[in-house]
Short mmCIF file of C-alpha atoms in Angstrom, two decimals:
data_model
loop_
_atom_site.label_atom_id
_atom_site.label_comp_id
_atom_site.label_asym_id
_atom_site.label_seq_id
_atom_site.Cartn_x
_atom_site.Cartn_y
_atom_site.Cartn_z
CA MET A 1042 -23.03 3.34 -22.77
CA GLY A 1043 -20.20 5.20 -21.07
CA ARG A 1044 -17.72 3.55 -18.75
CA PRO A 1045 -19.02 3.35 -15.16
CA LEU A 1046 -16.32 5.52 -13.54
CA GLU A 1047 -16.30 8.39 -16.01
CA GLY A 1048 -16.19 11.65 -14.08
CA VAL A 1049 -14.17 10.20 -11.19
CA ARG A 1050 -10.70 11.74 -10.81
CA VAL A 1051 -7.97 9.69 -9.12
CA LEU A 1052 -4.56 10.92 -8.02
CA ASP A 1053 -2.21 7.95 -8.24
CA LEU A 1054 0.96 8.31 -6.20
CA THR A 1055 1.60 4.57 -6.16
CA GLN A 1056 4.44 2.62 -7.71
CA ALA A 1057 5.62 -0.98 -8.14
CA TYR A 1058 2.59 -3.30 -8.59
CA SER A 1059 -0.07 -3.30 -5.87
CA GLY A 1060 -1.11 0.35 -6.13
CA PRO A 1061 -0.75 0.70 -9.90
CA PHE A 1062 -2.79 -2.49 -10.36
CA CYS A 1063 -5.59 -0.92 -8.31
CA THR A 1064 -5.58 2.36 -10.23
CA MET A 1065 -5.24 0.53 -13.55
CA GLN A 1066 -8.59 -1.14 -12.89
CA LEU A 1067 -10.15 2.24 -12.08
CA ALA A 1068 -8.67 3.69 -15.27
CA ASP A 1069 -9.90 0.74 -17.35
CA MET A 1070 -13.41 1.50 -16.12
CA GLY A 1071 -13.25 5.13 -17.15
CA ALA A 1072 -11.79 7.04 -14.20
CA GLU A 1073 -9.41 9.87 -14.98
CA VAL A 1074 -6.27 8.56 -13.30
CA ILE A 1075 -3.36 10.95 -13.00
CA LYS A 1076 -0.19 9.03 -12.24
CA ILE A 1077 2.03 11.35 -10.21
CA GLU A 1078 5.68 10.31 -10.17
CA ALA A 1079 8.76 11.70 -8.49
CA PRO A 1080 11.37 13.12 -10.89
CA MET A 1081 13.21 9.76 -11.02
CA GLY A 1082 9.99 7.94 -11.98
CA ASP A 1083 8.26 4.78 -10.82
CA GLN A 1084 10.72 1.99 -9.93
CA THR A 1085 8.97 -0.31 -12.43
CA ARG A 1086 10.32 1.79 -15.31
CA GLY A 1087 13.42 -0.35 -14.87
CA TRP A 1088 11.66 -3.72 -14.50
CA GLY A 1089 11.66 -6.29 -17.28
CA PRO A 1090 10.76 -7.24 -19.83
CA ILE A 1091 12.72 -4.37 -21.39
CA LYS A 1092 12.14 -3.67 -25.07
CA ASN A 1093 13.76 -0.81 -26.97
CA GLY A 1094 15.00 0.48 -23.62
CA TYR A 1095 11.50 0.67 -22.12
CA SER A 1096 9.70 -1.44 -19.53
CA GLY A 1097 6.88 -3.70 -20.69
CA TYR A 1098 5.97 -4.18 -17.02
CA TYR A 1099 5.38 -0.44 -16.61
CA ALA A 1100 3.43 -0.38 -19.89
CA TYR A 1101 1.05 -3.04 -18.59
CA VAL A 1102 0.02 -1.68 -15.19
CA ASN A 1103 -0.12 2.00 -16.16
CA ARG A 1104 -2.21 1.96 -19.32
CA ASN A 1105 -5.16 4.38 -19.58
CA LYS A 1106 -3.50 6.85 -17.17
CA LYS A 1107 -2.21 10.38 -17.53
CA GLY A 1108 1.38 10.97 -16.42
CA MET A 1109 2.65 13.84 -14.29
CA VAL A 1110 5.88 14.56 -12.44
CA LEU A 1111 5.75 16.45 -9.13
CA ASN A 1112 8.68 17.04 -6.83
CA LEU A 1113 7.11 16.78 -3.39
CA LYS A 1114 10.37 17.81 -1.78
CA THR A 1115 9.65 21.34 -2.95
CA GLU A 1116 6.97 23.61 -1.48
CA GLU A 1117 5.77 24.45 -4.98
CA GLY A 1118 5.28 20.75 -5.76
CA LYS A 1119 3.36 20.24 -2.55
CA GLN A 1120 1.15 23.20 -3.30
CA MET A 1121 0.28 21.85 -6.73
CA LEU A 1122 -0.66 18.53 -5.14
CA ARG A 1123 -2.89 20.32 -2.63
CA GLU A 1124 -4.65 22.06 -5.50
CA LEU A 1125 -5.15 18.74 -7.28
CA ILE A 1126 -6.50 17.11 -4.11
CA ALA A 1127 -9.10 19.87 -3.90
CA LYS A 1128 -10.32 18.95 -7.38
CA SER A 1129 -10.18 15.14 -7.10
CA ASP A 1130 -12.26 12.28 -5.74
CA VAL A 1131 -9.62 9.70 -4.78
CA ILE A 1132 -5.96 9.68 -3.85
CA CYS A 1133 -3.92 6.46 -3.62
CA GLU A 1134 -0.43 5.76 -2.33
CA ASN A 1135 1.64 2.77 -1.26
CA PHE A 1136 4.53 4.51 0.46
CA LYS A 1137 6.06 3.07 3.61
CA VAL A 1138 3.58 3.90 6.38
CA GLY A 1139 4.09 7.47 7.62
CA THR A 1140 5.95 8.74 4.55
CA PHE A 1141 3.02 10.66 3.06
CA ALA A 1142 2.28 12.27 6.43
CA LYS A 1143 5.92 13.35 6.78
CA LEU A 1144 5.64 15.03 3.39
CA GLY A 1145 2.85 17.14 4.86
CA PHE A 1146 -0.18 15.09 3.86
CA PRO A 1147 -1.66 13.25 6.84
CA TYR A 1148 -5.29 12.25 6.40
CA GLU A 1149 -6.44 15.09 8.66
CA GLU A 1150 -4.79 17.57 6.28
CA LEU A 1151 -6.35 15.91 3.22
CA LYS A 1152 -9.80 16.20 4.82
CA LYS A 1153 -9.25 19.91 5.39
CA ILE A 1154 -8.36 20.37 1.74
CA ASN A 1155 -11.25 18.25 0.49
CA PRO A 1156 -13.76 16.67 2.90
CA ARG A 1157 -15.00 14.42 0.06
CA ILE A 1158 -11.60 12.94 -0.72
CA ILE A 1159 -11.24 9.16 -0.49
CA TYR A 1160 -7.72 8.29 0.63
CA GLY A 1161 -6.58 4.74 -0.02
CA SER A 1162 -3.26 3.18 0.86
CA ILE A 1163 -1.63 -0.23 0.58
CA SER A 1164 1.18 -1.34 2.87
CA GLY A 1165 2.73 -4.57 4.00
CA PHE A 1166 1.20 -4.66 7.46
CA GLY A 1167 -1.36 -1.84 7.66
CA ILE A 1168 -1.29 1.61 9.22
CA THR A 1169 -1.90 0.20 12.71
CA GLY A 1170 -0.38 -2.73 14.57
CA PRO A 1171 3.10 -3.67 15.79
CA LEU A 1172 4.68 -4.05 12.31
CA SER A 1173 3.18 -0.99 10.62
CA ASP A 1174 6.57 0.67 10.12
CA ARG A 1175 8.12 -2.27 8.23
CA PRO A 1176 8.48 -2.18 4.43
CA ALA A 1177 7.38 -5.18 2.38
CA TYR A 1178 7.25 -6.66 -1.06
CA ASP A 1179 4.98 -9.48 -2.22
CA ILE A 1180 7.40 -12.25 -1.25
CA ILE A 1181 7.53 -10.94 2.33
CA ALA A 1182 3.73 -10.93 2.54
CA GLN A 1183 3.53 -14.45 1.12
CA ALA A 1184 6.08 -15.63 3.67
CA MET A 1185 4.57 -14.00 6.74
CA SER A 1186 0.92 -14.74 5.89
CA GLY A 1187 1.54 -18.49 5.96
CA MET A 1188 1.07 -18.88 2.21
CA ILE A 1189 4.58 -20.07 1.37
CA ASP A 1190 4.44 -22.66 4.14
CA VAL A 1191 1.43 -24.40 2.57
CA THR A 1192 2.56 -24.09 -1.05
CA GLY A 1193 4.61 -26.83 -2.70
CA PHE A 1194 5.10 -30.54 -2.22
CA PRO A 1195 5.37 -32.31 1.15
CA ASP A 1196 8.99 -33.43 0.69
CA GLN A 1197 10.24 -30.01 -0.46
CA PRO A 1198 10.61 -26.56 1.18
CA GLY A 1199 7.69 -24.17 0.77
CA VAL A 1200 7.68 -22.06 -2.37
CA LYS A 1201 6.39 -18.64 -3.38
CA ILE A 1202 3.33 -18.71 -5.61
CA GLY A 1203 4.51 -17.68 -9.07
CA PRO A 1204 2.59 -14.41 -9.65
CA SER A 1205 2.76 -11.61 -7.07
CA ILE A 1206 -0.69 -12.33 -5.70
CA GLY A 1207 -0.12 -10.32 -2.51
CA ASP A 1208 0.26 -7.23 -4.67
CA ASN A 1209 -2.50 -8.27 -7.03
CA TYR A 1210 -5.11 -9.13 -4.42
CA SER A 1211 -4.27 -6.06 -2.33
CA GLY A 1212 -4.70 -3.86 -5.37
CA ALA A 1213 -8.02 -5.52 -6.18
CA TYR A 1214 -9.21 -5.15 -2.57
CA LEU A 1215 -8.28 -1.46 -2.51
CA CYS A 1216 -10.13 -0.98 -5.79
CA LEU A 1217 -13.18 -2.66 -4.24
CA GLY A 1218 -12.86 -0.47 -1.15
CA ILE A 1219 -12.70 2.66 -3.30
CA LEU A 1220 -15.90 1.67 -5.09
CA MET A 1221 -17.61 1.07 -1.74
CA ALA A 1222 -16.39 4.44 -0.49
CA LEU A 1223 -17.64 6.22 -3.62
CA TYR A 1224 -21.06 4.66 -3.08
CA GLN A 1225 -21.08 5.63 0.59
CA ARG A 1226 -20.08 9.18 -0.30
CA GLU A 1227 -23.15 9.47 -2.50
CA ARG A 1228 -25.23 9.08 0.69
CA THR A 1229 -23.10 10.92 3.24
CA GLY A 1230 -21.20 13.48 1.18
CA GLU A 1231 -18.00 12.57 3.04
CA GLY A 1232 -14.85 10.77 2.03
CA CYS A 1233 -12.98 8.22 4.12
CA ARG A 1234 -9.63 6.56 4.80
CA LEU A 1235 -8.98 3.09 3.34
CA ASP A 1236 -6.25 0.88 4.78
CA VAL A 1237 -5.30 -2.36 2.96
CA ALA A 1238 -2.46 -4.54 4.24
CA MET A 1239 -0.84 -7.18 2.05
CA VAL A 1240 -0.53 -9.68 4.91
CA ASP A 1241 -4.20 -9.17 5.84
CA THR A 1242 -5.13 -9.75 2.22
CA LEU A 1243 -3.24 -13.01 1.84
CA PHE A 1244 -4.40 -14.23 5.24
CA SER A 1245 -7.99 -13.62 4.13
CA VAL A 1246 -7.59 -15.76 0.99
CA MET A 1247 -6.06 -18.74 2.80
CA GLU A 1248 -9.61 -20.16 3.00
CA ASN A 1249 -9.64 -23.69 4.41
CA PHE A 1250 -6.07 -23.44 5.71
CA VAL A 1251 -7.13 -20.89 8.34
CA VAL A 1252 -10.31 -22.62 9.44
CA ALA A 1253 -8.51 -25.97 9.49
CA TYR A 1254 -6.55 -24.47 12.38
CA THR A 1255 -9.09 -22.15 14.04
CA ILE A 1256 -11.94 -24.67 13.90
CA GLY A 1257 -10.24 -28.02 13.40
CA GLY A 1258 -7.11 -27.45 15.46
CA VAL A 1259 -4.88 -28.67 12.62
CA VAL A 1260 -1.81 -26.87 11.28
CA PRO A 1261 -2.03 -27.57 7.52
CA LYS A 1262 1.00 -28.82 5.64
CA ARG A 1263 2.06 -28.66 2.01
CA ASN A 1264 0.02 -31.00 -0.13
CA GLY A 1265 1.30 -30.31 -3.65
CA ASN A 1266 -1.51 -30.07 -6.20
CA VAL A 1267 -3.87 -32.18 -4.10
CA ASP A 1268 -6.78 -30.48 -2.36
CA PRO A 1269 -6.80 -31.65 1.25
CA ALA A 1270 -10.59 -31.43 1.56
CA ILE A 1271 -11.91 -32.73 -1.80
CA ALA A 1272 -10.94 -35.82 -3.80
CA PRO A 1273 -10.13 -36.47 -6.53
CA PHE A 1274 -9.32 -32.79 -6.88
CA ALA A 1275 -5.75 -32.59 -8.18
CA THR A 1276 -3.43 -32.86 -11.17
CA PHE A 1277 -2.82 -36.19 -12.83
CA HIS A 1278 -0.62 -37.69 -15.54
CA ALA A 1279 -1.89 -38.54 -18.99
CA LYS A 1280 -0.09 -40.30 -21.83
CA ASP A 1281 1.28 -37.06 -23.27
CA GLY A 1282 1.15 -34.56 -20.42
CA ASP A 1283 -0.68 -33.52 -17.28
CA PHE A 1284 -4.20 -32.30 -16.59
CA ALA A 1285 -6.24 -30.95 -13.68
CA MET A 1286 -9.49 -32.54 -12.57
CA GLY A 1287 -11.99 -31.41 -9.96
CA CYS A 1288 -14.33 -34.23 -9.02
CA GLY A 1289 -16.16 -32.30 -6.34
CA THR A 1290 -19.11 -34.49 -5.35
CA ASP A 1291 -19.92 -38.12 -4.61
CA LYS A 1292 -22.13 -38.11 -7.70
CA MET A 1293 -19.20 -37.02 -9.86
CA TRP A 1294 -17.11 -39.79 -8.35
CA GLY A 1295 -19.72 -42.29 -9.49
CA ILE A 1296 -19.68 -40.81 -13.00
CA LEU A 1297 -15.89 -40.97 -13.07
CA CYS A 1298 -15.91 -44.61 -12.00
CA GLY A 1299 -18.27 -45.33 -14.89
CA ILE A 1300 -15.96 -43.53 -17.32
CA MET A 1301 -12.95 -45.48 -16.00
CA ASN A 1302 -14.91 -48.75 -16.16
CA THR A 1303 -14.31 -49.33 -12.45
CA PRO A 1304 -17.85 -49.46 -10.98
CA GLN A 1305 -16.59 -51.57 -8.07
CA TYR A 1306 -15.04 -48.46 -6.49
CA ILE A 1307 -18.33 -46.54 -6.24
CA GLU A 1308 -19.34 -48.41 -3.08
CA ASP A 1309 -15.82 -49.26 -1.95
CA PRO A 1310 -15.61 -48.06 1.70
CA ARG A 1311 -12.24 -46.44 0.96
CA PHE A 1312 -13.79 -44.20 -1.69
CA LYS A 1313 -17.57 -44.07 -1.23
CA TYR A 1314 -17.69 -40.63 0.40
CA ASN A 1315 -15.52 -37.57 -0.11
CA ASP A 1316 -13.90 -37.78 3.33
CA ASP A 1317 -12.97 -41.42 2.64
CA ARG A 1318 -11.41 -40.46 -0.69
CA CYS A 1319 -9.35 -37.71 0.94
CA LYS A 1320 -8.00 -40.14 3.55
CA ASN A 1321 -7.15 -42.72 0.89
CA PHE A 1322 -5.95 -40.41 -1.85
CA LYS A 1323 -2.72 -42.30 -2.59
CA ALA A 1324 -4.68 -45.43 -3.49
CA LEU A 1325 -7.20 -43.31 -5.38
CA GLU A 1326 -4.44 -41.62 -7.39
CA VAL A 1327 -3.14 -45.00 -8.55
CA ILE A 1328 -6.61 -46.00 -9.77
CA VAL A 1329 -7.15 -42.75 -11.68
CA GLU A 1330 -3.73 -42.83 -13.34
CA GLU A 1331 -4.07 -46.47 -14.38
CA TRP A 1332 -6.88 -45.10 -16.54
CA SER A 1333 -5.51 -41.66 -17.49
CA MET A 1334 -2.03 -42.83 -18.54
CA LYS A 1335 -3.62 -44.74 -21.43
CA LEU A 1336 -5.16 -41.58 -22.90
CA THR A 1337 -3.97 -38.20 -24.18
CA VAL A 1338 -4.79 -34.96 -22.42
CA ASP A 1339 -7.14 -34.00 -25.26
CA GLU A 1340 -8.98 -37.33 -25.04
CA ILE A 1341 -9.40 -36.98 -21.27
CA ASP A 1342 -10.49 -33.37 -21.60
CA LYS A 1343 -13.17 -34.33 -24.14
CA ILE A 1344 -14.65 -37.28 -22.25
CA LEU A 1345 -14.70 -35.63 -18.81
CA TYR A 1346 -16.16 -32.40 -20.20
CA GLU A 1347 -18.89 -34.35 -22.00
CA ASN A 1348 -19.78 -36.01 -18.70
CA GLY A 1349 -19.91 -32.82 -16.64
CA ILE A 1350 -16.68 -33.24 -14.67
CA PRO A 1351 -14.52 -30.07 -14.46
CA VAL A 1352 -11.23 -30.69 -16.26
CA GLY A 1353 -8.53 -28.75 -18.05
CA PRO A 1354 -5.05 -29.13 -19.51
CA ILE A 1355 -2.07 -27.60 -17.73
CA ASN A 1356 -1.19 -24.78 -20.12
CA ASN A 1357 2.00 -22.81 -20.32
CA ILE A 1358 1.84 -19.05 -20.94
CA LYS A 1359 2.27 -19.45 -24.70
CA GLN A 1360 -0.58 -21.95 -24.90
CA ILE A 1361 -3.08 -19.90 -22.89
CA SER A 1362 -2.05 -16.61 -24.53
CA GLU A 1363 -2.67 -18.02 -28.00
CA SER A 1364 -5.80 -19.94 -27.06
CA GLU A 1365 -9.23 -19.28 -28.53
CA LEU A 1366 -10.51 -18.78 -25.00
CA ILE A 1367 -8.33 -15.72 -24.37
CA LYS A 1368 -9.00 -14.38 -27.85
CA SER A 1369 -12.76 -14.81 -27.51
CA ARG A 1370 -12.79 -13.08 -24.12
CA ASN A 1371 -10.73 -10.13 -25.42
CA MET A 1372 -8.18 -10.73 -22.69
CA LEU A 1373 -5.22 -9.45 -24.71
CA TRP A 1374 -5.29 -5.89 -25.97
CA ASP A 1375 -3.09 -4.32 -28.66
CA VAL A 1376 -1.91 -0.75 -28.24
CA TYR A 1377 0.90 1.37 -29.68
CA ASP A 1378 3.25 2.27 -26.84
CA PRO A 1379 5.30 5.46 -27.36
CA GLY A 1380 8.01 4.28 -24.95
CA ILE A 1381 8.53 0.92 -26.60
CA LYS A 1382 7.90 2.61 -29.96
CA GLU A 1383 5.82 -0.22 -31.36
CA GLU A 1384 2.52 -2.00 -30.86
CA VAL A 1385 2.44 -4.21 -27.79
CA ARG A 1386 -0.03 -6.81 -26.54
CA LEU A 1387 -1.12 -6.45 -22.91
CA PRO A 1388 -3.43 -8.41 -20.56
CA GLY A 1389 -6.99 -7.11 -20.71
CA CYS A 1390 -9.57 -6.35 -18.08
CA PRO A 1391 -11.44 -9.41 -16.73
CA ILE A 1392 -14.53 -7.34 -15.86
CA LYS A 1393 -16.84 -7.33 -18.85
CA ILE A 1394 -19.84 -4.99 -18.77
CA GLN A 1395 -22.43 -5.42 -21.49
CA GLY A 1396 -22.72 -2.28 -23.58
CA VAL A 1397 -19.35 -0.88 -22.44
CA GLU A 1398 -16.56 -0.81 -25.00
CA ASP A 1399 -13.58 -3.01 -24.13
CA GLY A 1400 -9.97 -2.09 -24.83
CA ILE A 1401 -7.10 0.24 -23.99
CA ARG A 1402 -7.77 3.90 -24.72
CA LYS A 1403 -4.30 5.21 -23.89
CA ALA A 1404 -0.87 3.65 -23.53
CA ALA A 1405 1.08 4.09 -20.30
CA PRO A 1406 2.41 7.65 -20.08
CA LEU A 1407 5.98 8.68 -20.68
CA LEU A 1408 7.56 10.26 -17.62
CA GLY A 1409 5.80 13.59 -17.11
CA GLU A 1410 3.94 13.29 -20.41
CA ASP A 1411 0.83 15.12 -19.21
CA THR A 1412 2.27 17.44 -16.54
CA ASP A 1413 1.66 20.67 -18.43
CA LYS A 1414 -1.77 19.53 -19.63
CA VAL A 1415 -2.88 18.71 -16.06
CA LEU A 1416 -1.64 22.06 -14.75
CA ARG A 1417 -3.33 23.95 -17.56
CA ASP A 1418 -6.61 22.03 -17.93
CA ILE A 1419 -7.34 21.07 -14.31
CA LEU A 1420 -5.63 23.73 -12.23
CA GLY A 1421 -5.97 26.57 -14.76
CA TYR A 1422 -2.28 27.51 -14.75
CA SER A 1423 -1.10 30.00 -17.32
CA ASP A 1424 1.94 29.34 -19.49
CA GLU A 1425 3.91 31.70 -17.26
CA GLN A 1426 2.90 29.80 -14.12
CA ILE A 1427 3.79 26.47 -15.71
CA LYS A 1428 7.21 27.79 -16.71
CA ALA A 1429 7.76 29.11 -13.18
CA ALA A 1430 6.87 25.68 -11.74
CA HIS A 1431 9.40 24.00 -14.02
CA ASP A 1432 12.02 26.60 -13.19
CA ALA A 1433 11.47 25.90 -9.47
CA ASN A 1434 12.10 22.18 -10.13
CA ALA A 1435 8.62 21.52 -8.73
CA CYS A 1436 7.43 19.47 -11.70
CA GLY A 1437 8.68 17.79 -14.81
#
């Protein structure tokens, strides 16, 4: 079975993380993604980890793509992009709002070139609204969406969530939007404009924090690793480390009390129902850790798993990367990278489709690696035309 997006051509003018993460997913699923960079290249080419003078970060989010350099400050470069737009299905960018239009490519112009084109963009605050002209990175989106304010422990300042989830989620949402638009185009024959804002994205994933305010009238505060609405649903200490436990129902609480040999707490009015346990979590935490501190993480993991209570150790990156779980799910892929000049191991695609081969087909492109091939194979340029484009500094 072929990959589901084979035959879809994507022009990728994005850089950094959010946009390339979106187009990486499309490429993993078979789309022909042409990464179009300015002559100086994507900014992530200088982001660590650096090995043999080459960016491992760039290698990760740009695998399975072709690489092309176009100088959109030249008329010749713009003309080549117009010709590519006419022969493509999707175009993505994450410039500061208005930049692509100033280069001569507002959506109205793209529609004239190709009425079927799907134009997707990611920005900090969207293409409409009072902050549309402001630039943003993930940390800005986390701050302004309210996420930092609710992340961390009550007696400490708010903290950024470790991974750049504003970029990640925005890229995933744009990918989802592109798939919706491709499906819609099958019925209507027309493309559309997709607008994903990082702050919108993070606001949408704040789940109970938003409705706690809009419905409950409460401004949530930092609660550490403790879920404010479910208990015991947190991290706890064991004899040799920490573990996470999600005891999500009253029935599970009864099972846990049996495991801990504390049946008296099943009907205790402080703990009988979930809302009671949330209100009395400090006392509940003491009871759980009086039990858990006598056991190892592995012992706790085994007994809770056997009794149907969600549980897991708190892994570091080395532990999860080398785990049988990740190996069995094919979530690390090996590929020879020509920039790093050796085989590297990269995170895999979490979407598994039965009958579709998993793995990386092509390493991230060197700067301009496929420029001539794209001009020749897609646009039909002759060798003389390609040379003239290079001589005009329109491509690289």
